[in-house]
Amino acid sequence: MKKYKIWLSSPYQSGKETEFIQNAIESNWLTTMGQSLEDFEKALSKMFHYDYVCCLNSGTSAIHLALKLLNIQNDDEVLCPSLTFVATANPILYEKAIPIFVDSEPETWNISPEWLEIAIQDRIKKGKKPKAIIVVHLYGNSSKMNEILSISQRYEIPIVEDHAESLGAKYQNQNLGSFGKLGILSFNGNKIITTSAGGALICSNYEEYKKAKYLAHQAKSLKPYYHHEELGYNYGMSNLLAAIGLAQLQNFEERVLKKRKIFDVYFQELIHPYFLEYPKEIPHSFSSRWLSTFLLPDNYSPHNLIEYLESYLIESRRVWKPLHLQPIFNNFPFYGNHFCCYLFEKGICLPSSVSLIDTEQLEVIQKVKDFFG
Ligand SMILES: *Cc1c(COP(=O)(O)O)cnc(C)c1O
């Protein structure tokens, strides 16, 4: 039996990492400023046509600053999909605001425009208009942006795009992350590119960018001494980590194509009868297929399949457990018919590392087939 593990989504190096880090070290900017950081921000905005990108120490910090820039405060309501990673919603609680959870729709598994509108109307009826909509493009798949954008315009509620899992994905030929008022990226270790830890705020103008930098560096005013008028944070990205990010961008296209190919192969081999459903690439969208995800048939549980694969040193994971079911969030409102709970009950994420080789993927596929017998 093989002695190494097939991981869900492990970091993938372009080969330039050491060289870029060495440059950063030689510059002696071993801090949260420097040329690599500036270059990484510029490279991201150029490559994905973003107006301004402010690099930070995590995607979670980026969501927090997005909410700060939108002036979300105590008791303000923020709409958010229930089916997402906890980091999407935690910053709402940092500001003592109220998350309003919304169900998924069956096509993309992302926030349901129908339930989103119902939630907005009901919140308004109850006396308070929500102040922001967080949209997450789960597993690399575009949300139904057309419908969501028109709801955002109709009710004049700004969108924050949580683009942590979907860098490389597009809608109507435009990079996701640039549709909302603000967007966020994550460069956590399992994302499509990594700086080992890191994130970024995508801004639509220079004022937002400056404000984000200011808040991320302890909100120090432009004075010849230490002067603070607002509460600030220590959220800046290290220049050394930005150097890793620059190296990671070198082969970005290859990463996306590989993720898509991995999905296609699983799809060809496993959809019907083994797996029933998967999140769709809606018309005019381009998925980055960050993780290949599928739904198991009625009589099977993902838990058993995960354990079975684990016994062959193959890592797989459940789909996110909906946030409205989580003990820390279960006092907050939820709008939907619990479709996201079904996705949690039946969903599985299969190994999708850019470094996954064909023979490894064939082994995963064979083990899945063996499991079903
Ligand atoms: C990874 C992730 C984040 C947070 O990123 P960190 O960089 O780990 O803080 C936020 N939202 C989603 C949907 C994610 O998958």
Short mmCIF file of C-alpha atoms and ligand atoms in Angstrom, two decimals, residues 57-61 63 84-85 87-88 136 138 162 164-165 184-188 190-191 198-199 290 320, ligand 1:
data_model
loop_
_atom_site.label_atom_id
_atom_site.label_comp_id
_atom_site.label_asym_id
_atom_site.label_seq_id
_atom_site.Cartn_x
_atom_site.Cartn_y
_atom_site.Cartn_z
CA ASN A 57 -3.18 38.99 6.58
CA SER A 58 -6.30 36.86 5.88
CA GLY A 59 -9.53 36.62 3.97
CA THR A 60 -11.39 36.91 7.27
CA SER A 61 -9.71 40.29 7.96
CA ILE A 63 -14.40 40.56 5.19
CA THR A 84 -20.52 28.68 3.58
CA PHE A 85 -17.35 28.55 5.64
CA ALA A 87 -15.23 32.92 8.13
CA THR A 88 -17.86 34.51 5.86
CA VAL A 136 -20.14 33.59 -1.80
CA LEU A 138 -18.78 28.33 -3.32
CA ASP A 162 -16.67 36.54 -0.82
CA ALA A 164 -12.17 33.28 -1.38
CA GLU A 165 -12.90 30.00 -3.17
CA ILE A 184 -12.48 39.61 -0.78
CA LEU A 185 -9.80 37.04 -1.61
CA SER A 186 -8.12 34.40 0.53
CA PHE A 187 -4.59 33.03 0.10
CA ASN A 188 -4.99 30.44 2.80
CA ASN A 190 -5.83 25.25 0.49
CA LYS A 191 -6.96 28.00 -1.90
CA GLY A 198 -3.22 35.92 3.63
CA GLY A 199 -6.08 37.64 1.93
CA TRP A 290 -11.72 24.89 -6.81
CA TRP A 320 -20.00 23.03 4.68
C1 LIG B 1 -11.13 30.40 3.02
C2 LIG B 1 -12.39 31.16 3.12
C3 LIG B 1 -12.47 32.40 3.80
C4 LIG B 1 -11.44 32.97 4.71
O1 LIG B 1 -10.19 32.99 4.39
P1 LIG B 1 -8.96 33.05 5.43
O2 LIG B 1 -7.89 33.60 4.56
O3 LIG B 1 -8.71 31.64 5.86
O4 LIG B 1 -9.29 33.96 6.55
C5 LIG B 1 -13.66 33.10 3.73
N1 LIG B 1 -14.71 32.64 3.07
C6 LIG B 1 -14.70 31.46 2.42
C7 LIG B 1 -15.92 31.01 1.70
C8 LIG B 1 -13.54 30.66 2.45
O5 LIG B 1 -13.56 29.47 1.83
#
